[in-house]
Backbone as CSV, one residue per row, in Angstrom:
resi,resn,N_x,N_y,N_z,CA_x,CA_y,CA_z,C_x,C_y,C_z
1,MET,163.358,123.892,11.043,162.422,123.393,12.004,163.106,123.434,13.363
2,ALA,162.524,124.102,14.351,163.111,124.208,15.679,162.821,122.960,16.480
3,ARG,163.771,122.583,17.311,163.635,121.416,18.177,163.758,121.883,19.607
4,PRO,163.322,121.057,20.557,163.495,121.430,21.950,164.968,121.724,22.222
5,GLY,165.226,122.743,23.007,166.599,123.123,23.310,167.178,124.073,22.287
6,GLY,166.374,124.531,21.325,166.823,125.521,20.358,167.592,124.977,19.171
7,GLU,167.802,123.666,19.106,168.507,123.092,17.951,167.620,123.171,16.717
8,SER,168.240,123.328,15.572,167.444,123.412,14.348,167.928,122.402,13.335
9,ARG,167.045,122.109,12.412,167.353,121.222,11.297,167.155,122.030,10.030
10,GLU,167.981,121.792,9.073,167.914,122.526,7.816,167.834,121.512,6.685
11,THR,166.713,121.517,5.961,166.599,120.619,4.817,167.517,121.123,3.722
12,VAL,168.271,120.227,3.163,169.224,120.591,2.112,168.630,120.183,0.780
13,GLU,168.354,121.175,-0.044,167.801,120.925,-1.368,168.943,120.631,-2.328
14,PRO,168.781,119.645,-3.213,169.852,119.375,-4.181,170.065,120.552,-5.110
15,LYS,171.312,120.748,-5.515,171.636,121.830,-6.439,171.176,121.447,-7.840
16,PRO,170.926,122.461,-8.693,170.501,122.139,-10.065,171.566,121.322,-10.783
17,LYS,171.102,120.460,-11.675,172.020,119.606,-12.425,172.832,120.436,-13.403
18,VAL,174.096,120.060,-13.551,175.000,120.725,-14.476,174.916,120.002,-15.807
19,GLU,174.821,120.778,-16.876,174.762,120.188,-18.206,176.104,119.550,-18.539
20,THR,176.070,118.361,-19.073,177.303,117.698,-19.492,177.452,117.855,-20.994
21,PRO,178.705,117.970,-21.451,178.916,118.143,-22.892,178.499,116.887,-23.645
22,PRO,178.161,117.036,-24.927,177.776,115.859,-25.710,178.927,114.863,-25.780
23,ALA,178.585,113.611,-25.947,179.591,112.547,-25.990,180.536,112.768,-27.167
24,ALA,181.827,112.601,-26.896,182.839,112.732,-27.947,183.036,111.387,-28.629
25,LYS,183.628,111.429,-29.797,183.771,110.206,-30.587,185.109,109.509,-30.395
26,SER,186.108,110.200,-29.848,187.414,109.576,-29.680,188.062,110.097,-28.401
27,ALA,189.138,109.439,-27.998,189.877,109.889,-26.815,190.419,111.301,-27.038
28,ASP,190.888,111.589,-28.246,191.400,112.931,-28.538,190.302,113.985,-28.401
29,ASP,189.078,113.667,-28.860,187.957,114.598,-28.727,187.638,114.842,-27.253
30,ILE,187.661,113.769,-26.473,187.368,113.902,-25.042,188.432,114.765,-24.377
31,LEU,189.700,114.499,-24.660,190.779,115.303,-24.080,190.661,116.761,-24.505
32,ALA,190.339,117.007,-25.773,190.185,118.383,-26.251,189.067,119.089,-25.496
33,SER,187.958,118.395,-25.245,186.847,119.034,-24.525,187.201,119.271,-23.061
34,ILE,187.977,118.362,-22.462,188.376,118.547,-21.059,189.279,119.764,-20.917
35,PHE,190.237,119.919,-21.828,191.223,120.985,-21.712,190.832,122.257,-22.455
36,ALA,189.615,122.326,-23.005,189.189,123.481,-23.798,189.209,124.780,-23.002
37,SER,188.855,124.747,-21.720,188.750,125.989,-20.950,190.019,126.321,-20.167
38,VAL,191.107,125.627,-20.449,192.353,125.842,-19.706,193.056,127.090,-20.214
39,THR,193.575,127.871,-19.277,194.344,129.062,-19.618,195.676,128.636,-20.217
40,PRO,195.957,129.026,-21.475,197.176,128.552,-22.140,198.468,128.960,-21.438
41,GLU,198.489,130.126,-20.795,199.731,130.580,-20.151,199.968,129.925,-18.792
42,ALA,199.044,129.100,-18.343,199.216,128.401,-17.070,200.302,127.333,-17.199
43,THR,200.929,127.046,-16.077,201.929,125.967,-16.070,201.203,124.639,-16.306
44,PRO,201.949,123.596,-16.701,201.292,122.300,-16.904,200.518,121.820,-15.664
45,LEU,201.079,122.045,-14.473,200.385,121.646,-13.253,199.098,122.454,-13.058
46,GLU,199.156,123.751,-13.317,197.962,124.601,-13.215,196.921,124.197,-14.256
47,GLN,197.375,123.844,-15.464,196.446,123.390,-16.500,195.722,122.124,-16.057
48,LEU,196.489,121.211,-15.485,195.884,119.972,-14.993,194.840,120.283,-13.928
49,GLU,195.192,121.154,-13.011,194.276,121.539,-11.941,193.004,122.162,-12.524
50,GLN,193.157,123.086,-13.465,192.005,123.758,-14.066,191.119,122.786,-14.830
51,ALA,191.741,121.924,-15.595,190.984,121.065,-16.499,190.316,119.889,-15.801
52,LEU,191.043,119.227,-14.972,190.530,117.973,-14.430,189.767,118.129,-13.133
53,ARG,190.162,119.019,-12.317,189.552,119.096,-11.007,188.305,119.961,-10.996
54,HIS,188.238,120.996,-11.792,187.137,121.962,-11.729,186.824,122.210,-10.264
55,PRO,187.720,122.817,-9.549,187.920,122.577,-8.127,186.656,122.174,-7.361
56,LYS,186.668,120.961,-6.956,185.613,120.405,-6.115,186.289,119.810,-4.896
57,LYS,185.645,119.948,-3.782,186.198,119.379,-2.558,185.961,117.876,-2.527
58,LEU,186.929,117.158,-1.935,186.758,115.740,-1.653,186.101,115.628,-0.286
59,ILE,184.967,114.942,-0.257,184.179,114.824,0.973,184.212,113.378,1.453
60,TYR,184.739,113.174,2.646,184.714,111.847,3.261,183.336,111.676,3.896
61,THR,182.630,110.638,3.501,181.284,110.389,4.015,181.370,109.366,5.143
62,ALA,181.262,109.843,6.360,181.325,108.977,7.534,179.912,108.500,7.858
63,MET,179.779,107.184,8.023,178.479,106.617,8.375,178.687,105.291,9.070
64,SER,177.756,104.952,9.899,177.816,103.703,10.638,177.518,102.523,9.715
65,ASN,177.977,101.354,10.106,177.685,100.132,9.341,176.182,99.934,9.148
66,ARG,175.401,100.378,10.130,173.953,100.159,10.015,173.322,101.022,8.920
67,ASN,174.074,102.002,8.411,173.579,102.829,7.299,174.179,102.407,5.961
68,PHE,174.826,101.266,5.948,175.472,100.710,4.756,174.550,100.748,3.534
69,PHE,173.285,100.433,3.715,172.350,100.335,2.586,172.024,101.685,1.964
70,TRP,172.383,102.786,2.631,172.134,104.123,2.090,173.361,104.679,1.375
71,ARG,174.399,103.890,1.186,175.671,104.382,0.653,175.528,105.074,-0.702
72,MET,174.719,104.532,-1.594,174.575,105.160,-2.922,173.806,106.469,-2.832
73,HIS,172.773,106.518,-1.990,172.011,107.765,-1.822,172.902,108.859,-1.226
74,ILE,173.763,108.472,-0.303,174.655,109.451,0.324,175.675,109.953,-0.695
75,SER,176.233,109.063,-1.494,177.162,109.501,-2.542,176.468,110.424,-3.534
76,LYS,175.249,110.089,-3.919,174.482,110.938,-4.834,174.250,112.318,-4.223
77,PHE,173.918,112.351,-2.938,173.686,113.623,-2.256,174.933,114.512,-2.345
78,VAL,176.111,113.953,-2.074,177.344,114.739,-2.115,177.613,115.223,-3.538
79,LEU,177.410,114.370,-4.534,177.569,114.796,-5.929,176.585,115.904,-6.278
80,ASP,175.336,115.771,-5.824,174.332,116.810,-6.066,174.714,118.135,-5.411
81,GLU,175.510,118.069,-4.341,175.984,119.279,-3.667,177.197,119.885,-4.384
82,GLY,177.621,119.256,-5.478,178.724,119.791,-6.267,180.099,119.388,-5.764
83,GLN,180.165,118.355,-4.940,181.433,117.900,-4.388,181.696,116.454,-4.818
84,VAL,182.852,115.924,-4.462,183.240,114.566,-4.834,183.211,113.689,-3.581
85,PRO,182.328,112.676,-3.556,182.257,111.826,-2.367,183.374,110.782,-2.343
86,ILE,183.951,110.619,-1.178,184.834,109.491,-0.902,184.058,108.664,0.119
87,ASN,183.381,107.653,-0.397,182.471,106.859,0.413,183.116,105.489,0.662
88,PRO,183.582,105.234,1.890,184.287,103.987,2.157,183.488,102.744,1.786
89,PHE,182.190,102.776,1.979,181.393,101.583,1.676,181.190,101.389,0.177
90,MET,181.410,102.413,-0.610,181.379,102.245,-2.061,182.724,101.690,-2.542
91,LEU,183.790,101.987,-1.818,185.118,101.524,-2.209,185.444,100.132,-1.676
92,PHE,185.030,99.868,-0.447,185.421,98.632,0.222,184.244,97.724,0.542
93,ASP,183.058,98.051,0.000,181.855,97.288,0.290,181.728,97.156,1.805
94,TYR,181.369,96.031,2.307,181.249,95.848,3.750,182.491,95.093,4.204
95,TYR,183.585,95.854,4.436,184.883,95.277,4.790,185.319,94.204,3.790
96,LEU,185.114,94.524,2.492,185.453,93.600,1.405,184.859,92.222,1.670
97,LEU,183.585,92.260,2.085,182.826,91.042,2.396,183.571,90.172,3.413
98,HIS,184.220,90.843,4.348,184.957,90.190,5.446,186.087,89.287,4.955
99,THR,186.686,89.624,3.806,187.825,88.858,3.298,189.154,89.488,3.723
100,VAL,189.090,90.683,4.332,190.271,91.399,4.801,190.024,91.753,6.269
101,GLU,191.085,91.751,7.058,190.934,92.114,8.469,190.343,93.513,8.586
102,LYS,189.422,93.668,9.537,188.767,94.964,9.722,189.778,96.071,9.989
103,GLN,190.821,95.779,10.754,191.803,96.811,11.090,192.492,97.355,9.844
104,ILE,192.767,96.521,8.882,193.406,96.967,7.637,192.467,97.896,6.873
105,VAL,191.190,97.548,6.817,190.210,98.387,6.131,190.032,99.697,6.894
106,ARG,189.995,99.639,8.212,189.867,100.873,9.010,191.042,101.811,8.761
107,GLU,192.242,101.251,8.662,193.405,102.087,8.357,193.276,102.724,6.975
108,ALA,192.731,101.983,6.036,192.481,102.557,4.706,191.469,103.695,4.806
109,PHE,190.388,103.482,5.588,189.393,104.542,5.803,190.085,105.802,6.341
110,ASN,190.924,105.628,7.361,191.571,106.775,8.003,192.526,107.493,7.053
111,ASN,193.200,106.735,6.180,194.069,107.362,5.181,193.262,108.198,4.201
112,LEU,192.112,107.684,3.786,191.240,108.455,2.893,190.735,109.712,3.590
113,LEU,190.304,109.557,4.823,189.795,110.689,5.596,190.861,111.791,5.665
114,ALA,192.106,111.417,5.921,193.189,112.400,6.042,193.413,113.169,4.742
115,ARG,193.114,112.563,3.606,193.344,113.205,2.311,192.154,114.047,1.835
116,CYS,191.017,113.893,2.489,189.813,114.633,2.077,189.832,116.055,2.620
117,ASP,189.028,116.913,1.974,188.941,118.312,2.380,187.989,118.516,3.552
118,GLU,186.919,117.723,3.597,185.911,117.848,4.657,185.403,116.462,5.013
119,VAL,184.759,116.374,6.174,184.115,115.140,6.607,182.648,115.451,6.880
120,TRP,181.782,114.704,6.212,180.346,114.843,6.433,179.865,113.556,7.088
121,VAL,179.138,113.696,8.185,178.663,112.558,8.961,177.177,112.369,8.681
122,PHE,176.809,111.139,8.328,175.425,110.830,7.968,174.836,109.840,8.955
123,GLY,173.735,110.255,9.598,173.017,109.364,10.500,173.638,109.287,11.883
124,GLN,173.119,108.351,12.661,173.588,108.174,14.027,175.038,107.724,14.038
125,MET,175.766,108.196,15.032,177.190,107.914,15.096,177.477,106.654,15.913
126,SER,178.119,105.712,15.275,178.620,104.519,15.954,179.965,104.887,16.590
127,LEU,180.548,103.955,17.317,181.864,104.180,17.905,182.888,104.504,16.811
128,GLY,182.859,103.761,15.705,183.801,104.002,14.608,183.655,105.395,14.008
129,VAL,182.429,105.856,13.854,182.198,107.201,13.306,182.679,108.256,14.299
130,LYS,182.453,108.021,15.589,182.946,108.975,16.598,184.472,109.082,16.536
131,VAL,185.148,107.968,16.296,186.606,107.992,16.147,186.970,108.793,14.902
132,GLN,186.250,108.593,13.804,186.526,109.347,12.573,186.308,110.846,12.793
133,VAL,185.277,111.207,13.540,185.040,112.627,13.862,186.218,113.161,14.678
134,GLY,186.708,112.359,15.625,187.867,112.769,16.419,189.109,112.972,15.560
135,ILE,189.323,112.087,14.590,190.454,112.233,13.668,190.299,113.522,12.872
136,ALA,189.090,113.749,12.350,188.836,114.965,11.561,189.099,116.219,12.388
137,LYS,188.684,116.205,13.640,188.917,117.377,14.499,190.406,117.592,14.737
138,ARG,191.149,116.516,14.978,192.591,116.648,15.206,193.300,117.161,13.962
139,LEU,192.780,116.797,12.790,193.352,117.270,11.526,192.765,118.613,11.098
140,ARG,191.858,119.151,11.919,191.190,120.442,11.665,190.424,120.450,10.346
141,LYS,189.742,119.338,10.079,188.901,119.228,8.886,187.525,119.814,9.212
142,PRO,186.932,120.555,8.280,185.550,121.005,8.496,184.626,119.786,8.583
143,LEU,183.666,119.866,9.474,182.702,118.783,9.694,181.294,119.279,9.429
144,ARG,180.467,118.405,8.889,179.024,118.647,8.753,178.321,117.393,9.238
145,PHE,177.123,117.565,9.748,176.344,116.444,10.259,174.969,116.451,9.605
146,TYR,174.491,115.258,9.240,173.215,115.140,8.552,172.359,114.040,9.171
147,ASP,171.076,114.347,9.306,170.070,113.367,9.701,169.576,112.722,8.406
148,ILE,169.608,111.400,8.356,169.179,110.702,7.139,167.948,109.838,7.389
149,ALA,167.213,110.162,8.453,166.029,109.365,8.798,164.984,109.384,7.685
150,ASP,164.967,110.434,6.852,163.963,110.551,5.797,164.491,110.154,4.422
151,LEU,165.644,109.465,4.378,166.120,108.978,3.082,165.131,107.958,2.546
152,PRO,164.911,107.873,1.262,165.625,108.554,0.190,165.040,109.906,-0.192
153,GLU,164.009,110.364,0.496,163.367,111.625,0.098,164.204,112.855,0.386
154,ARG,164.848,112.912,1.557,165.597,114.126,1.878,166.674,113.845,2.911
155,VAL,167.628,114.768,2.945,168.713,114.761,3.908,168.615,116.080,4.655
156,VAL,168.794,116.048,5.974,168.624,117.246,6.788,169.930,117.537,7.521
157,ARG,170.466,118.734,7.307,171.689,119.122,8.019,171.344,119.452,9.457
158,ILE,172.164,118.954,10.395,171.948,119.195,11.819,173.262,119.628,12.458
159,SER,173.172,120.077,13.692,174.365,120.483,14.423,175.083,119.256,14.975
160,GLU,176.344,119.433,15.328,177.084,118.332,15.944,176.449,117.931,17.263
161,GLN,176.003,118.919,18.030,175.375,118.620,19.326,174.148,117.730,19.135
162,LEU,173.329,118.044,18.168,172.140,117.235,17.913,172.541,115.837,17.437
163,ALA,173.570,115.744,16.610,174.042,114.435,16.148,174.521,113.601,17.329
164,GLN,175.224,114.230,18.264,175.703,113.528,19.460,174.515,113.047,20.308
165,GLU,173.496,113.909,20.466,172.317,113.537,21.253,171.580,112.379,20.609
166,GLU,171.417,112.419,19.293,170.685,111.366,18.603,171.429,110.054,18.644
167,SER,172.769,110.089,18.708,173.507,108.827,18.751,173.436,108.173,20.133
168,ARG,173.071,108.938,21.137,172.888,108.369,22.475,171.521,107.727,22.635
169,GLY,170.568,108.193,21.835,169.186,107.763,21.992,168.873,106.490,21.418
């Protein structure tokens, strides 16, 4: 959908669901199913990588406090995209219900962000999200921006410029 100034929005359709193997009866059965597709000649580290990771990117989900209530939908969206969400509000709730100093939680957020492969920004950018975007840029992390005004029905990918404009409005 074209917007004034030539900016566009792209609706992101969820990827088809991946079939999960039937439930195993014991820990040994589960381990056998996890490592079934591992190349035997691989080193132990390579086997671990092949079996457990099924290489998926870790995605840091940056969002303002005002979007806190959409945290589960955003995590679901990232999982539906075939990636692994690192959603600070799923890990730390709302600053651990204010039982920990905000600065300590923010430092934890930044440590997680540094370890992720990409940063996806959801909704309007608060000052904290703008700082996270700045950290991601300094670390040369790929960034994506999404409009979540139509949640829970859909998520729309937008440009950084449009995200910046919408956060001013």
